[in-house]
PDB file of C-alpha atoms in Angstrom:
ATOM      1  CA  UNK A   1     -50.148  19.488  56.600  1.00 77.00           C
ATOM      2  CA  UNK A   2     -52.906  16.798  56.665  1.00 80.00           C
ATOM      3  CA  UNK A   3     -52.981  16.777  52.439  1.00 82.00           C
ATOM      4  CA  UNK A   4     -49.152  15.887  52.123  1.00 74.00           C
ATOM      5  CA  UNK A   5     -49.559  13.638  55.225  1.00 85.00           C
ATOM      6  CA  UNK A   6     -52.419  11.649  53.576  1.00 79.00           C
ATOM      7  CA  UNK A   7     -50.316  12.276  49.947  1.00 74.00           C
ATOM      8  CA  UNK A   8     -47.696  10.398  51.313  1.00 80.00           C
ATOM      9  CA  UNK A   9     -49.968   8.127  52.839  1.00 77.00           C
ATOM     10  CA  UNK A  10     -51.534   7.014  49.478  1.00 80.00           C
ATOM     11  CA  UNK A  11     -48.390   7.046  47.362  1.00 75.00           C
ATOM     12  CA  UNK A  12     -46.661   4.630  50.219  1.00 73.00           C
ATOM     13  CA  UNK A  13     -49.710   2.393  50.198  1.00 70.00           C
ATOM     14  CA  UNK A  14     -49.524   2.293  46.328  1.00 68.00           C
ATOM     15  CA  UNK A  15     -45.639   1.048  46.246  1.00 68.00           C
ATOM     16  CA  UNK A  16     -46.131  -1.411  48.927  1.00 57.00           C
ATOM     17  CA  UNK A  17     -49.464  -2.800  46.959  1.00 57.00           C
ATOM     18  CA  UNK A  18     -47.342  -2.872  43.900  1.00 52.00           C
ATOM     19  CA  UNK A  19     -44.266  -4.937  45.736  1.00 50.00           C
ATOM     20  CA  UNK A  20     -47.108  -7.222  46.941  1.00 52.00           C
ATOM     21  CA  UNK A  21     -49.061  -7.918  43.657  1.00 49.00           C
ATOM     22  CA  UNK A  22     -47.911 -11.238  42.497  1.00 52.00           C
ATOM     23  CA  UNK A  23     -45.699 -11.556  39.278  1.00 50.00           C
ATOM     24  CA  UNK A  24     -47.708 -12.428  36.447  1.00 51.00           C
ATOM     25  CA  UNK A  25     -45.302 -12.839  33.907  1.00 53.00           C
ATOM     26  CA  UNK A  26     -44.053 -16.349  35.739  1.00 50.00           C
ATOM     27  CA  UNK A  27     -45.839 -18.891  33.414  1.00 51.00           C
ATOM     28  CA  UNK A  28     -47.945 -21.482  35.885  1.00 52.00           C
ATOM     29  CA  UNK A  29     -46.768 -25.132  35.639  1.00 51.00           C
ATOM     30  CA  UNK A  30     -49.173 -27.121  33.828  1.00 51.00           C
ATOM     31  CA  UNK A  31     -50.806 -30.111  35.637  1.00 56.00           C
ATOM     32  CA  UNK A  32     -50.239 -32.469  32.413  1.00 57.00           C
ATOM     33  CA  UNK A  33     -46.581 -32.571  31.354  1.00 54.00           C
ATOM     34  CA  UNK A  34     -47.608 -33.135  27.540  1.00 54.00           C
ATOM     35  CA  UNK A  35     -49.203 -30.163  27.601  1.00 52.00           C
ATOM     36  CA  UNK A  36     -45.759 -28.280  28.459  1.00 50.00           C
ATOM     37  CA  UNK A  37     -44.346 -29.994  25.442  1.00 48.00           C
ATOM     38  CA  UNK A  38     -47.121 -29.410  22.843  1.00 49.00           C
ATOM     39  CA  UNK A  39     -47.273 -25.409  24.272  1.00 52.00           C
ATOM     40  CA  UNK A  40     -43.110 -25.280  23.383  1.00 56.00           C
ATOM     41  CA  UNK A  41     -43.654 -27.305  19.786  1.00 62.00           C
ATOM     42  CA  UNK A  42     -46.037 -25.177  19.032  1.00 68.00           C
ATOM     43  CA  UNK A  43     -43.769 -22.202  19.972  1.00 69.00           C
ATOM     44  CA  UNK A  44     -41.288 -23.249  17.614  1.00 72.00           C
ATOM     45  CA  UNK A  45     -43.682 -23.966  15.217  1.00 76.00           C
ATOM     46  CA  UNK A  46     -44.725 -20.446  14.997  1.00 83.00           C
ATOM     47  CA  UNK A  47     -41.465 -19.362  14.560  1.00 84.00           C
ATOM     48  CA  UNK A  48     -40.911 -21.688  12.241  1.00 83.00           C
ATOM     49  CA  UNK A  49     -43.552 -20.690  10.167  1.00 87.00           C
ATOM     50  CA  UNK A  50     -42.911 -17.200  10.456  1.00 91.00           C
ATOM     51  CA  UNK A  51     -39.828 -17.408   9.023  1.00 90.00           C
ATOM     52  CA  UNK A  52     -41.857 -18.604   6.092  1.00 89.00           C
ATOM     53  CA  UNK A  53     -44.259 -15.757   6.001  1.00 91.00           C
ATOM     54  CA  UNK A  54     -41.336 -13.155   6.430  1.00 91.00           C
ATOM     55  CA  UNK A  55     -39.989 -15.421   3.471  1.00 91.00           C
ATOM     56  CA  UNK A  56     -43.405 -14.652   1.410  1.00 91.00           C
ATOM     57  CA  UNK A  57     -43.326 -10.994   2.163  1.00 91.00           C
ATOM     58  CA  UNK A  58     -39.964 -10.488   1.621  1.00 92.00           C
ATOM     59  CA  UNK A  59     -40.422 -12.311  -1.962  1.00 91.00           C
ATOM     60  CA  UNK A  60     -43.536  -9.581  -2.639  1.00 89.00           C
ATOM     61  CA  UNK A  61     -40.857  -6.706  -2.407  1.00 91.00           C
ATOM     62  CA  UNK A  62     -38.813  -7.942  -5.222  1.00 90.00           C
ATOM     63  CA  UNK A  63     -38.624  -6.497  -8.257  1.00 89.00           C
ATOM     64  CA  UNK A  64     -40.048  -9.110 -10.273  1.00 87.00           C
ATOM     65  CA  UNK A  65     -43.471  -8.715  -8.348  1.00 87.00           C
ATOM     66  CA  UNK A  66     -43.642  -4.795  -9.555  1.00 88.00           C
ATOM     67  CA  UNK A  67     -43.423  -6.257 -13.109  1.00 88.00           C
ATOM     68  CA  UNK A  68     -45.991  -9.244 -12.997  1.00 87.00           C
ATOM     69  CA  UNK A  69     -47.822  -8.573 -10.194  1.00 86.00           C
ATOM     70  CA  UNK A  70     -50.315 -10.747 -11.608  1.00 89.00           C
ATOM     71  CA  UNK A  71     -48.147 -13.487 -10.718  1.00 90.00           C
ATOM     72  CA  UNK A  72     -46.344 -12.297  -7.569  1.00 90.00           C
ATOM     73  CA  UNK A  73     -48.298 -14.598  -5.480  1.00 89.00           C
ATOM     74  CA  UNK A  74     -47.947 -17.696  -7.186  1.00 90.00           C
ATOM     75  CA  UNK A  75     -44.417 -17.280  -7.843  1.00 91.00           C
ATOM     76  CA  UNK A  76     -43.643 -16.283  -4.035  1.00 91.00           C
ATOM     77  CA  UNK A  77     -45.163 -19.126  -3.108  1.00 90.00           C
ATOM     78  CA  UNK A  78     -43.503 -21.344  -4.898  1.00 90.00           C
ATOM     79  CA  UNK A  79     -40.501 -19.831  -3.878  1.00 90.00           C
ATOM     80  CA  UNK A  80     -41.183 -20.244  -0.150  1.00 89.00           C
ATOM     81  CA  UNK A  81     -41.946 -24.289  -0.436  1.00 86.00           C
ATOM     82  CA  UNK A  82     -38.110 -24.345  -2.143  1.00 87.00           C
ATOM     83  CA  UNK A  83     -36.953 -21.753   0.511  1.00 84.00           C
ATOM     84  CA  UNK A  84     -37.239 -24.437   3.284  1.00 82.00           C
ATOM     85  CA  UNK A  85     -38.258 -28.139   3.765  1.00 83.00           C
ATOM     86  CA  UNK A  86     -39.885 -27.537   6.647  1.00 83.00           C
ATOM     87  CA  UNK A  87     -42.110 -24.399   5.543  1.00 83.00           C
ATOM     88  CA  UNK A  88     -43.389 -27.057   2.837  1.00 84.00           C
ATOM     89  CA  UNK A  89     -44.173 -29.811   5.613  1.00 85.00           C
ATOM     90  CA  UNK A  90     -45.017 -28.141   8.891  1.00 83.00           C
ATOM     91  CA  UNK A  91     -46.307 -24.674   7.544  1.00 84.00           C
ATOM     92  CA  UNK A  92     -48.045 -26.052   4.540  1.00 84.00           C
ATOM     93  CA  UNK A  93     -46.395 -23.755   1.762  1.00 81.00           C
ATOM     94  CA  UNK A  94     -47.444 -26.794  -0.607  1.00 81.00           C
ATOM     95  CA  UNK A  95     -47.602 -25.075  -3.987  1.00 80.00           C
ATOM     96  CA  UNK A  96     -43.924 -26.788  -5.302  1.00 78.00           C
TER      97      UNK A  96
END
């Protein structure tokens, strides 16, 4: 009877710790105010530029890479700086 009581005992204490604990996923507001804004441009900037890279990859699974792979990466590159504008001047996929 004491184990169970002292079970019980442990998993209560355990859910009421857990209720407790604070929530970390709540970002903290930053003290400067330009920092907010530089953390969500450079958000979008990453996806931005992702977009790009997922452009590159999905350029080295083309056929024409499996026939001049020599020249895959060149020629993927220069297809991503066309792809978008911005992958050219934010992500600097220069090679046009």
């Amino acid at each position: 009877m004491k184990f169970f009581i002292a079970l019980i005992a442990i998993m209560a204490a355990t859910i009421v710790n857990a209720a407790l604990a604070p929530d970390h996923d709540v970002p903290a507001v930053p003290e400067n105010p330009e920092q907010a804004w530089w953390s969500s441009t450079d958000h979008v900037l990453e996806e931005l530029c992702k977009k790009c890279d997922d452009e590159f990859s999905r350029c080295h699974r083309e056929w024409a890479c499996w026939f001049d792979p020599v020249n895959c990466d060149t020629r993927c590159a220069i297809q991503v700086c066309h792809f978008d504008k911005d992958c050219k001047e934010k992500c600097g996929w220069d090679k046009c």
